mmCIF file of C-alpha atoms in Angstrom:
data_model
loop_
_atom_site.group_PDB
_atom_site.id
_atom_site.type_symbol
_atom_site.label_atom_id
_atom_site.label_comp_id
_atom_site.label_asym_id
_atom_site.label_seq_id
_atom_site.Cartn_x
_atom_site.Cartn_y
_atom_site.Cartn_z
ATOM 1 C CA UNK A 1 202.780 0.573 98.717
ATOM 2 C CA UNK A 2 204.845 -2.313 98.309
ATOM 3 C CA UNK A 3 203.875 -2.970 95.000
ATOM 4 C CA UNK A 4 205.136 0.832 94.247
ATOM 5 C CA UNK A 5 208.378 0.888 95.806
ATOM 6 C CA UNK A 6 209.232 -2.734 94.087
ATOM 7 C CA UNK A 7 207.905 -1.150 90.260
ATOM 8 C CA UNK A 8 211.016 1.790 91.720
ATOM 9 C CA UNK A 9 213.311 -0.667 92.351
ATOM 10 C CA UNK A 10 212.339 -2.111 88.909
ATOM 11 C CA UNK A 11 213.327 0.900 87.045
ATOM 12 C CA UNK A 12 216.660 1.339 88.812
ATOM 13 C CA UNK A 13 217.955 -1.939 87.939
ATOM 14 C CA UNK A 14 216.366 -1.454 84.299
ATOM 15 C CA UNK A 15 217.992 2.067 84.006
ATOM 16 C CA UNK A 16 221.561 0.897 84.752
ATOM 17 C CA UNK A 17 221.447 -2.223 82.501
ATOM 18 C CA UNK A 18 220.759 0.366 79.701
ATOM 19 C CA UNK A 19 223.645 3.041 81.142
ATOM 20 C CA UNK A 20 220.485 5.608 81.552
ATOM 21 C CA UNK A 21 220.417 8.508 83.843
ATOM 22 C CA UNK A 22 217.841 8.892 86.387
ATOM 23 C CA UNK A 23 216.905 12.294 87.619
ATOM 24 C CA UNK A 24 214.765 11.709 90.837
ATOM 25 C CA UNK A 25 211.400 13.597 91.083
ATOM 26 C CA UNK A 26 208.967 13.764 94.449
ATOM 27 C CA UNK A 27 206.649 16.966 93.625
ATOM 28 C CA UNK A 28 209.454 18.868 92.113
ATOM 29 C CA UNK A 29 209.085 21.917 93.797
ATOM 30 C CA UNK A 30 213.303 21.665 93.931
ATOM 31 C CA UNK A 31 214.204 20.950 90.810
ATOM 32 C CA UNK A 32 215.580 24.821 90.513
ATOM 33 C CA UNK A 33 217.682 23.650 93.205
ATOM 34 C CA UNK A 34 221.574 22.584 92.340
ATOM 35 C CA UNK A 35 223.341 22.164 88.892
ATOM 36 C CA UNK A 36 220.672 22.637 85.889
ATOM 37 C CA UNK A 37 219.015 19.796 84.735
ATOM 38 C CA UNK A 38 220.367 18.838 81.179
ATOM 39 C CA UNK A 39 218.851 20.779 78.445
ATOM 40 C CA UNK A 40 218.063 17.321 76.485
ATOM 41 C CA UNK A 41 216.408 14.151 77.147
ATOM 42 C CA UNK A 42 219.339 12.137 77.969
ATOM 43 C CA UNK A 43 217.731 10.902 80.838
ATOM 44 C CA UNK A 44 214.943 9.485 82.725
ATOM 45 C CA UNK A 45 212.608 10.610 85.769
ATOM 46 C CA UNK A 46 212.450 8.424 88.782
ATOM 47 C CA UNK A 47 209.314 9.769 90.603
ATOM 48 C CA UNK A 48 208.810 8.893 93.721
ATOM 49 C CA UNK A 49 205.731 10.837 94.161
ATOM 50 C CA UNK A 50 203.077 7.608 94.777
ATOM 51 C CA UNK A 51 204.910 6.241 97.605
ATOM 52 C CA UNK A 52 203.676 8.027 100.075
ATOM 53 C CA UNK A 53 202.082 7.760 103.638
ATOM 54 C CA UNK A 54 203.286 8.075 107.470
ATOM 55 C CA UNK A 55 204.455 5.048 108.487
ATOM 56 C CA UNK A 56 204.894 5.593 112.298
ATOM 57 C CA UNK A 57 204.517 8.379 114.490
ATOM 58 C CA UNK A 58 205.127 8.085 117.985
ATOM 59 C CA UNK A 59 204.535 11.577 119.300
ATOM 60 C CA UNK A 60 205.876 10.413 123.285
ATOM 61 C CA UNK A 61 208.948 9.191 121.815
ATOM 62 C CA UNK A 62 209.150 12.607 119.199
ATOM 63 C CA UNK A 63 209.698 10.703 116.101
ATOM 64 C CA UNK A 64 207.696 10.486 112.787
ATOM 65 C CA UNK A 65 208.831 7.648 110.187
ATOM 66 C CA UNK A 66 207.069 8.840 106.609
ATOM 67 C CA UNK A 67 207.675 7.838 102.755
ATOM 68 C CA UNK A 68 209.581 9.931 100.468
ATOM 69 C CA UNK A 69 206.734 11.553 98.621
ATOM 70 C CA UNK A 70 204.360 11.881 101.428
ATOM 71 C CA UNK A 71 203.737 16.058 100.970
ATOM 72 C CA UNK A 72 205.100 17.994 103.541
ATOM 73 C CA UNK A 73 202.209 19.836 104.535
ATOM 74 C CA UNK A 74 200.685 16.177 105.105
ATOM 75 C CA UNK A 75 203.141 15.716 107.566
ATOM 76 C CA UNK A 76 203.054 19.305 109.488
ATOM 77 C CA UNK A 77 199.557 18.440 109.574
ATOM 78 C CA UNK A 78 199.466 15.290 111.394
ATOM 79 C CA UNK A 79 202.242 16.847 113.821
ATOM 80 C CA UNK A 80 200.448 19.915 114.354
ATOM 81 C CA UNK A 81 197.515 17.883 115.437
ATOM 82 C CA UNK A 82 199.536 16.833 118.203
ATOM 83 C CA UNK A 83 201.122 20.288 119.255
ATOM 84 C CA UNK A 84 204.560 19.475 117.324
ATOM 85 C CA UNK A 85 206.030 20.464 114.408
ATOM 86 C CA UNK A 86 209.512 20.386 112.168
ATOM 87 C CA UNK A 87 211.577 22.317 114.467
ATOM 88 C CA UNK A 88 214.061 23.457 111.494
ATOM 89 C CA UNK A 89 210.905 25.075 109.621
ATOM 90 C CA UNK A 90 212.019 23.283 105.830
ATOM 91 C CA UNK A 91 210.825 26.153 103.059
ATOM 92 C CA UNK A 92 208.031 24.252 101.388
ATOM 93 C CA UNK A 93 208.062 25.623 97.763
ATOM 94 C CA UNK A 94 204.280 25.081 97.614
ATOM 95 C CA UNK A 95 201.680 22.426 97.622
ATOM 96 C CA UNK A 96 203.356 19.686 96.238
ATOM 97 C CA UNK A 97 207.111 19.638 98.496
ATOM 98 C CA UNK A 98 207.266 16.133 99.685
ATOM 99 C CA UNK A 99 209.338 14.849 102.723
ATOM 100 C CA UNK A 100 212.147 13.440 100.548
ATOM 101 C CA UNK A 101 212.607 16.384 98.364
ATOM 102 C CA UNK A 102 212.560 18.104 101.906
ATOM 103 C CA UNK A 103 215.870 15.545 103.048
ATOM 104 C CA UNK A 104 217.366 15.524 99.788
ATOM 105 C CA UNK A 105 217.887 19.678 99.495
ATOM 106 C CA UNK A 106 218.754 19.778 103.150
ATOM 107 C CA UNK A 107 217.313 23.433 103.431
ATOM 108 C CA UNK A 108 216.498 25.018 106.660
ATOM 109 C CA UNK A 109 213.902 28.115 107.255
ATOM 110 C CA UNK A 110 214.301 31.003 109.977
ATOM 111 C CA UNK A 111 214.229 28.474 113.047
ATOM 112 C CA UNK A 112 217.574 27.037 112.360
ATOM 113 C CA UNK A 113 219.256 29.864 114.280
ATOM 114 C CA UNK A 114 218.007 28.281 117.333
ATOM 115 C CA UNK A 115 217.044 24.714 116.402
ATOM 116 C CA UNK A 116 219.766 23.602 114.409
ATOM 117 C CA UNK A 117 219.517 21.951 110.532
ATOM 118 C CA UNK A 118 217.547 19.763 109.384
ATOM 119 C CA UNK A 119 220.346 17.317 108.914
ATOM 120 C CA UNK A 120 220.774 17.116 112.904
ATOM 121 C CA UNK A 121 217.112 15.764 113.186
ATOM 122 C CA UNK A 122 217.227 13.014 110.547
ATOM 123 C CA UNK A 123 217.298 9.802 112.427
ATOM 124 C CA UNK A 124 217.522 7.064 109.964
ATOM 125 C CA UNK A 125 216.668 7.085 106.079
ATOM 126 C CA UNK A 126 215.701 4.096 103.817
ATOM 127 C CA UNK A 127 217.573 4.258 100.445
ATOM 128 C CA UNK A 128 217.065 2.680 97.154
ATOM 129 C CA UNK A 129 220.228 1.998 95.875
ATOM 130 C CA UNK A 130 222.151 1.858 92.148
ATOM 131 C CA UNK A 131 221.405 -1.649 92.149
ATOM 132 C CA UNK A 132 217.906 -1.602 92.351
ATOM 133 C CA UNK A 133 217.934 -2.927 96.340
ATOM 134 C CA UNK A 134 216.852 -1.320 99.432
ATOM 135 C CA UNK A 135 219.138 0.402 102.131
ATOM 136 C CA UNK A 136 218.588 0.925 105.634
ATOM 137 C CA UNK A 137 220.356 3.560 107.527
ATOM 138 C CA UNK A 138 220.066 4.609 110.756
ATOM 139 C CA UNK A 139 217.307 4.097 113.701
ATOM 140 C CA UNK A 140 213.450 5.320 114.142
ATOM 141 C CA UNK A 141 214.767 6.322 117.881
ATOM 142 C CA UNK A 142 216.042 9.170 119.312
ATOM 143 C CA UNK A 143 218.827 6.861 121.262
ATOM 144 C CA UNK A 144 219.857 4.809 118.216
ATOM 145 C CA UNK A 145 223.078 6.107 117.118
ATOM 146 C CA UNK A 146 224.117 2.879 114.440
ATOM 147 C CA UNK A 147 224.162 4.587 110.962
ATOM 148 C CA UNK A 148 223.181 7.878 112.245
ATOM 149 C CA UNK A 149 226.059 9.749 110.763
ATOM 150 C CA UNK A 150 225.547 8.057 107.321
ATOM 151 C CA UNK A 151 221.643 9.081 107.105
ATOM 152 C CA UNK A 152 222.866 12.758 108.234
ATOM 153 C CA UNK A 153 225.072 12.869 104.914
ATOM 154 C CA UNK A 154 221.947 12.207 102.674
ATOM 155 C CA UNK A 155 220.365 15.073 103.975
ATOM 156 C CA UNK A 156 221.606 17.745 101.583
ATOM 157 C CA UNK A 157 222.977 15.137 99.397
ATOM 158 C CA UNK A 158 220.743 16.011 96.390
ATOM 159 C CA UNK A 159 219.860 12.479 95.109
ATOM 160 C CA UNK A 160 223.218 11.957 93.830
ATOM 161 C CA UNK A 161 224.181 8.942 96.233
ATOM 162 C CA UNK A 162 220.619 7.462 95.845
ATOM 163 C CA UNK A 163 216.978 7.677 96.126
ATOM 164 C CA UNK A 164 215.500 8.509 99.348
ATOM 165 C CA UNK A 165 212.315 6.161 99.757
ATOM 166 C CA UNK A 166 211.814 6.867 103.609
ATOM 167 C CA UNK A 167 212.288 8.869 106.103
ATOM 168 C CA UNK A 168 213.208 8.647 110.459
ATOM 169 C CA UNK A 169 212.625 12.477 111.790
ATOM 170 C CA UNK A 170 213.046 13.600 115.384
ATOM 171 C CA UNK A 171 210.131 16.029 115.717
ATOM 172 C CA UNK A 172 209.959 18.681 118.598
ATOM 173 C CA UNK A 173 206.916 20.632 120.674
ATOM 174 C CA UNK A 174 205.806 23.761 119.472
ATOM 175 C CA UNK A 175 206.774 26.375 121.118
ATOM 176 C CA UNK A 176 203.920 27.389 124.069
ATOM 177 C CA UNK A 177 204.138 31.120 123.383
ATOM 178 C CA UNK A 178 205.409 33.362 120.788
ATOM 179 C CA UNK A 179 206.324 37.313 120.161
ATOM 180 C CA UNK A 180 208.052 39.311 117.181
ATOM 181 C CA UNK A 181 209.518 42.655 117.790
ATOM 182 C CA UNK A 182 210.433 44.799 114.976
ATOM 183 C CA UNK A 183 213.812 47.542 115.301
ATOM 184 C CA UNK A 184 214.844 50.222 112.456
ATOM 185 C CA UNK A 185 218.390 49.869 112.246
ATOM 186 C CA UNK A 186 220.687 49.973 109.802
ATOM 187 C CA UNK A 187 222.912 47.306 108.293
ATOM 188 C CA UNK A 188 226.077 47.212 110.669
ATOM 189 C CA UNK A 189 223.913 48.333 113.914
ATOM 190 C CA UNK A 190 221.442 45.214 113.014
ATOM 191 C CA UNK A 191 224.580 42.705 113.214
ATOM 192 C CA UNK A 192 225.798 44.115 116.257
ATOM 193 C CA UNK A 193 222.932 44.009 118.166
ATOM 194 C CA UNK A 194 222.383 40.300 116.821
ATOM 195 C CA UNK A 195 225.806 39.704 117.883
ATOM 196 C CA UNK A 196 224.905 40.863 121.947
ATOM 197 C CA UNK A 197 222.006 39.166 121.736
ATOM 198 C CA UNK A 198 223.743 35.981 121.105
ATOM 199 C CA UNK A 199 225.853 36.508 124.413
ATOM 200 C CA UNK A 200 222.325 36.893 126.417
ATOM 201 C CA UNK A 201 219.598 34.083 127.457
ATOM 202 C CA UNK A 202 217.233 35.368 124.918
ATOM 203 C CA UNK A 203 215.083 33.124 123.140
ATOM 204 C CA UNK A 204 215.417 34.090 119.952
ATOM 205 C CA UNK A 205 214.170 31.731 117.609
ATOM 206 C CA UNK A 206 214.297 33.936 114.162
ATOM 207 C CA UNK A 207 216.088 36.868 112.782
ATOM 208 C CA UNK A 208 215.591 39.024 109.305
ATOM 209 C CA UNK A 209 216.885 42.059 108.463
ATOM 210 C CA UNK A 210 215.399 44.288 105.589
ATOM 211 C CA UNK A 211 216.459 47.163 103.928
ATOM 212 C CA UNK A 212 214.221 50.634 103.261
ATOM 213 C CA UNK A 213 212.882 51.530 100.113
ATOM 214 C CA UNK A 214 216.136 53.869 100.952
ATOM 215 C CA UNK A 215 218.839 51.661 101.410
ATOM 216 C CA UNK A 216 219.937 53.981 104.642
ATOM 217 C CA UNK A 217 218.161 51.962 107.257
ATOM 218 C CA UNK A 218 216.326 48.912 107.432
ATOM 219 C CA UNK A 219 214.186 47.014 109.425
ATOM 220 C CA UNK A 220 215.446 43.862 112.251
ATOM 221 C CA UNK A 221 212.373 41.315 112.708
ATOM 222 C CA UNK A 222 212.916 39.251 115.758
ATOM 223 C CA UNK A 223 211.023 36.425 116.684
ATOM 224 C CA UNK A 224 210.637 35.200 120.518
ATOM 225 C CA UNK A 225 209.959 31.859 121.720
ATOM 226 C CA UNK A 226 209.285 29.181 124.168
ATOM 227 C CA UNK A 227 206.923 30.009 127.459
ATOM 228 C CA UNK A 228 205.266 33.222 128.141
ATOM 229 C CA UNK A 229 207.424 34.112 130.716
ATOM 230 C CA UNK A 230 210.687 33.736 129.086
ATOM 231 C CA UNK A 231 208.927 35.384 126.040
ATOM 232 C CA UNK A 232 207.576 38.578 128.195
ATOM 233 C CA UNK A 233 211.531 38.897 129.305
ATOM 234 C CA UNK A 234 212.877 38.477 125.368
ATOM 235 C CA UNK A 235 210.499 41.288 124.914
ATOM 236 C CA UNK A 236 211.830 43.810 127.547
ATOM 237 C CA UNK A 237 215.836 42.999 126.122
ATOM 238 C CA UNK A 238 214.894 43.421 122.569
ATOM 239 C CA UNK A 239 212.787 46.096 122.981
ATOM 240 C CA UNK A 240 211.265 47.698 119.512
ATOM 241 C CA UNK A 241 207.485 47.319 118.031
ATOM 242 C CA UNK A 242 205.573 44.508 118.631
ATOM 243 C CA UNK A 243 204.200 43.081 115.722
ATOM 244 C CA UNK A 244 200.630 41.996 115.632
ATOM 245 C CA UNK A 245 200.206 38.260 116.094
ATOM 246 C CA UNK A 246 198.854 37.674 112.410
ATOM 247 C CA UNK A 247 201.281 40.370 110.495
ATOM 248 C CA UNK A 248 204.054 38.473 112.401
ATOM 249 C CA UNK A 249 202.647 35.006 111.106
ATOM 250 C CA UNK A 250 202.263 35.822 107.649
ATOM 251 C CA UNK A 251 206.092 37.526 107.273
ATOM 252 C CA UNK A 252 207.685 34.386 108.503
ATOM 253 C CA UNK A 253 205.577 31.854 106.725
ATOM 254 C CA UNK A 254 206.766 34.541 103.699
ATOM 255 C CA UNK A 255 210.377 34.072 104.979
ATOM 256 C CA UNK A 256 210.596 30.644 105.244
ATOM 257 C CA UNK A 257 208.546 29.246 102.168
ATOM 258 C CA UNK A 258 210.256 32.379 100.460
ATOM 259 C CA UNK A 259 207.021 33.582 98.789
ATOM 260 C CA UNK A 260 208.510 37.337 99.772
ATOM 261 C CA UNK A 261 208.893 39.803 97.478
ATOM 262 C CA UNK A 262 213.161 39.781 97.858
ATOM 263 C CA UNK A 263 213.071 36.036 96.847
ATOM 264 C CA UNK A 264 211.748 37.246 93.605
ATOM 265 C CA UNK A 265 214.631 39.162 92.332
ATOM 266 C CA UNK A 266 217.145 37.076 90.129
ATOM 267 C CA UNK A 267 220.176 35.962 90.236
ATOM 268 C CA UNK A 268 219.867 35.468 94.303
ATOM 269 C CA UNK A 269 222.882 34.695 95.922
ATOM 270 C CA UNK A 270 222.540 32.457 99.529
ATOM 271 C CA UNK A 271 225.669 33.306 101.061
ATOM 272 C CA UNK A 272 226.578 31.339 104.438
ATOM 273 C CA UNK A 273 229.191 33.638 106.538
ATOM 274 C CA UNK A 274 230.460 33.366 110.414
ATOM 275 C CA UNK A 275 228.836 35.502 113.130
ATOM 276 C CA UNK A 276 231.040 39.363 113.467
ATOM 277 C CA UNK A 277 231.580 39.736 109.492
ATOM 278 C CA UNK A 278 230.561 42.743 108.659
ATOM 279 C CA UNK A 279 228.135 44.106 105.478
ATOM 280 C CA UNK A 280 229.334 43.278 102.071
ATOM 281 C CA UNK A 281 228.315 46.299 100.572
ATOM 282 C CA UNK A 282 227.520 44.281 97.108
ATOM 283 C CA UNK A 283 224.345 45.180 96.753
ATOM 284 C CA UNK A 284 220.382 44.486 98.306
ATOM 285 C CA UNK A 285 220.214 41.790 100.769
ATOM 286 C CA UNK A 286 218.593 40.031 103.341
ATOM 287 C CA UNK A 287 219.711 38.725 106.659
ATOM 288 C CA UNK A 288 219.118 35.703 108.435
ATOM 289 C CA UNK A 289 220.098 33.538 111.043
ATOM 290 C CA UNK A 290 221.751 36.580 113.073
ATOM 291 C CA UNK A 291 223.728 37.448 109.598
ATOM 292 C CA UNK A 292 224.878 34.134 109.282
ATOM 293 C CA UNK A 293 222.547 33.880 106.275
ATOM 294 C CA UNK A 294 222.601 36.651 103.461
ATOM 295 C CA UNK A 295 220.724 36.749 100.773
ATOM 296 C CA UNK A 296 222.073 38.905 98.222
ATOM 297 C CA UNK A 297 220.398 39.446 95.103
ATOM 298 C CA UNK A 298 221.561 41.344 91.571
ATOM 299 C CA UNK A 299 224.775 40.527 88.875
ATOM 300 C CA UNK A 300 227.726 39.738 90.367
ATOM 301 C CA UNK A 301 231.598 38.279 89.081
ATOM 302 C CA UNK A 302 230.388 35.089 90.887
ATOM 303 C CA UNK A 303 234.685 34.240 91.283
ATOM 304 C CA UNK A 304 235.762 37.627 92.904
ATOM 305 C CA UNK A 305 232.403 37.106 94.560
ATOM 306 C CA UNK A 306 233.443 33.951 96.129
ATOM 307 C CA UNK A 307 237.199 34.659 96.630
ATOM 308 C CA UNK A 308 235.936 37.298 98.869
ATOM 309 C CA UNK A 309 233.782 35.250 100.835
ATOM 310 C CA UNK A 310 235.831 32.230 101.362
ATOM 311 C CA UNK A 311 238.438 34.356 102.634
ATOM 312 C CA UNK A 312 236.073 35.350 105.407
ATOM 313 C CA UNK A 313 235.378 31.863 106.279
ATOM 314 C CA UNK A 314 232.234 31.894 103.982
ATOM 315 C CA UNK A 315 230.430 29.949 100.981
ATOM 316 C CA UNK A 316 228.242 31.226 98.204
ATOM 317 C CA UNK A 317 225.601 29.370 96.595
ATOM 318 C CA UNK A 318 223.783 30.687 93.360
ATOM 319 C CA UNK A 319 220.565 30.081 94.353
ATOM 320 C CA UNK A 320 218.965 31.495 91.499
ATOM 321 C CA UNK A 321 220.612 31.788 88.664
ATOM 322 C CA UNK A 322 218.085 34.124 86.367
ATOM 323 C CA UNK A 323 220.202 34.708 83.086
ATOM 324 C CA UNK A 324 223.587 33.300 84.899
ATOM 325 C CA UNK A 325 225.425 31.209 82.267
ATOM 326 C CA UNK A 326 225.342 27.822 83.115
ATOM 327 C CA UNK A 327 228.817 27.042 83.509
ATOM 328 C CA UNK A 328 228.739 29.126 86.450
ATOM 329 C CA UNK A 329 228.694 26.576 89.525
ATOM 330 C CA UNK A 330 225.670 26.447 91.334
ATOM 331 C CA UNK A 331 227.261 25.754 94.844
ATOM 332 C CA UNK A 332 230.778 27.373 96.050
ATOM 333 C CA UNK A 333 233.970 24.829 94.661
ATOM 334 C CA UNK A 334 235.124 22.696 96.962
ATOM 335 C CA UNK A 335 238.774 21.805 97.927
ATOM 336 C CA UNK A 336 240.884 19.093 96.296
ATOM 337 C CA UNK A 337 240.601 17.324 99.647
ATOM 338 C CA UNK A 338 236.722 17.689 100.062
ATOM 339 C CA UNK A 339 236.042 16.881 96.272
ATOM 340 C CA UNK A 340 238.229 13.707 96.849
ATOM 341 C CA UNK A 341 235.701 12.429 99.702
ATOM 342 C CA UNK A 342 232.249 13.178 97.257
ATOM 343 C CA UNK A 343 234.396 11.165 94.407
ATOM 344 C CA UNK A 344 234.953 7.986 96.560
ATOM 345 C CA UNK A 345 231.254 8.441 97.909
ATOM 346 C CA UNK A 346 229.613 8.704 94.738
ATOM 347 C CA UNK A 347 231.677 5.377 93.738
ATOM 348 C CA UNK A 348 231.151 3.767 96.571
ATOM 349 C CA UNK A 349 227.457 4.347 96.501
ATOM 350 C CA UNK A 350 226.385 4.733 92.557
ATOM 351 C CA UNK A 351 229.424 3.000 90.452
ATOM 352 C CA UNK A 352 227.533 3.577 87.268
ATOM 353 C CA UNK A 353 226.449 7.461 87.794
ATOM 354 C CA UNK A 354 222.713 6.071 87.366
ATOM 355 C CA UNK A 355 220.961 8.987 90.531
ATOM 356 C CA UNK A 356 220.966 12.825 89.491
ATOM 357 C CA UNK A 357 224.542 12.931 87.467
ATOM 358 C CA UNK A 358 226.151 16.770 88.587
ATOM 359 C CA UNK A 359 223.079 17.973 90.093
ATOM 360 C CA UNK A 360 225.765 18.858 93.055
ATOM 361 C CA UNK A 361 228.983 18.905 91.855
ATOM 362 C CA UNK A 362 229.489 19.544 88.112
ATOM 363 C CA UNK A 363 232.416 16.289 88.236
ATOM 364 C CA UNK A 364 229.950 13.544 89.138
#
């Protein structure tokens, strides 16, 4: 694998001595993900896809250490062997998601309302740099704090600061029992009762609301978890249908690799919002994350859109653009202050704009 990562490291320095963009590639499963790639062949792709493997797991200490393109499913597998798993439940896009496409989007499925993102788990990340050399960032310990703020800002960073060639992850237990309870409420009642809920010990571990074929009401999935007890008492608070073990397994595996049908629709808005806002009335959409999380899908004036929910302490992110022209920003415009702090990043780490030019911000 050495031989693999130094033929990368090869093509870095090679690509900057000829001023030639790299896109970076692990199974591209992402690539719809951020700006649009450029409609020409102005560039080059860096694929990290053959370096691959897990390099340590130490399941007492609850840490994996894996290469960038080692698939993802590769490394629920070996976790799930030993009754753990990826606590923030990453979407996997399919077959071919690898661990550093994983890092680089930063994306978190329906157990971040109670686990946290992804970005909280990463421990320490090896990068490959703009000139061709190898960074180290971080710790493959839970207790090792040097770097650990620097290998959390990769994590979402969409390639555009480097290439991620490896990967520290804290990894947590699964969960020893499990329950989903299904309530037909409408829009507004669904928030409000995910609001109370909140305020309770309830372990809630998911959330998704659905509208009717109607519109009028809609349907609240919860999802329950930790040990039968505490489950059996989630149950009697939330009250509702119980869901069948299996139907309740396949919807969330639909929610969070977003192979359900709502996830289909185009454009799709992800729109990130504090806890008590109430509906936006702009159209169908799904809730997750106790309505922290909308997904809202059909045309919309993407600025009035985003005036609107920035002045409720919000962000929207065109998730899928469908026909959206492409001078529409993918992710919600920063402030002069925050766009400041990417600029002197982006120098800092890439000088010569050789890794993923405006995949995240149009000005770098």
């Amino acid at each position: 694998m050495e031989f693999v990562l130094s033929e990368l490291c090869d093509q870095v320095a090679t690509a900057r001595a000829a001023k030639r963009p790299l896109m970076i590639r692990g199974g591209g499963t992402r690539l719809f993900y951020g700006e649009p790639l450029p409609a020409d062949d102005s560039f080059s792709w860096l694929d990290l896809s053959a370096y691959r493997g897990v390099v340590a797991y130490e399941p007492a200490e609850l840490v994996l250490t894996a290469r960038a393109g080692t698939p993802l499913a590769e490394v629920e597998q070996t976790l799930s062997a030993q009754g753990q798993m990826l606590a923030f439940e990453p979407p996997r896009f399919g077959a071919g998601g690898t661990l550093g496409g994983c890092v680089a989007a930063g994306l978190s499925g329906p157990r971040r309302l109670s686990a946290g993102a992804l970005g909280d788990y990463v421990l320490g990340t090896r990068l490959l740099s703009a000139d061709g050399s190898v960074l180290r960032f971080g710790g493959e310990v839970m207790k090792n704090v040097a770097g650990y703020d620097l290998s959390r800002l990769l994590a979402g960073s969409l390639g555009i600061l480097g290439a991620l060639v490896e990967v520290s992850i804290k990894v947590m237990p699964q969960p020893r029992a499990e329950a989903t309870q299904v309530l037909h409420l409408d829009e507004a009642q669904a928030l409000r009762q995910c609001l109370r809920w909140r305020a309770r010990p309830v372990p809630v571990s998911a959330t998704a609301w659905l509208p009717d074929a109607s519109g009028a009401l809609g349907a609240l999935t919860v999802r329950l978890s930790g040990n039968e007890s505490a489950v059996r008492q989630g149950q009697a608070v939330i009250g509702g249908e119980t869901l069948a073990d299996e139907s309740a397994r396949a919807f969330w595996l639909a929610l969070r690799d977003q192979t359900h049908p709502f996830f289909r629709q185009r454009p799709l808005w992800r729109i990130a919002l504090p806890p008590r806002v109430a509906p936006l009335a702009l159209g169908p959409s799904l809730h997750e994350w106790g309505g922290t999380l909308r997904w809202l899908s059909g045309e919309q004036d993407a600025a009035a859109l985003r005036a609107r929910v920035q002045a409720l302490g919000g962000s929207a992110t065109l998730y899928q653009r469908g026909g959206t022209a492409r001078d529409v920003p993918t992710f919600h415009p920063l402030a002069a202050g925050v766009l400041q702090i990417h600029r002197r990043l982006k120098a800092e780490f890439d000088p010569s704009g050789v890794f993923n030019a405006r995949r995240l911000v149009p000005e770098l």
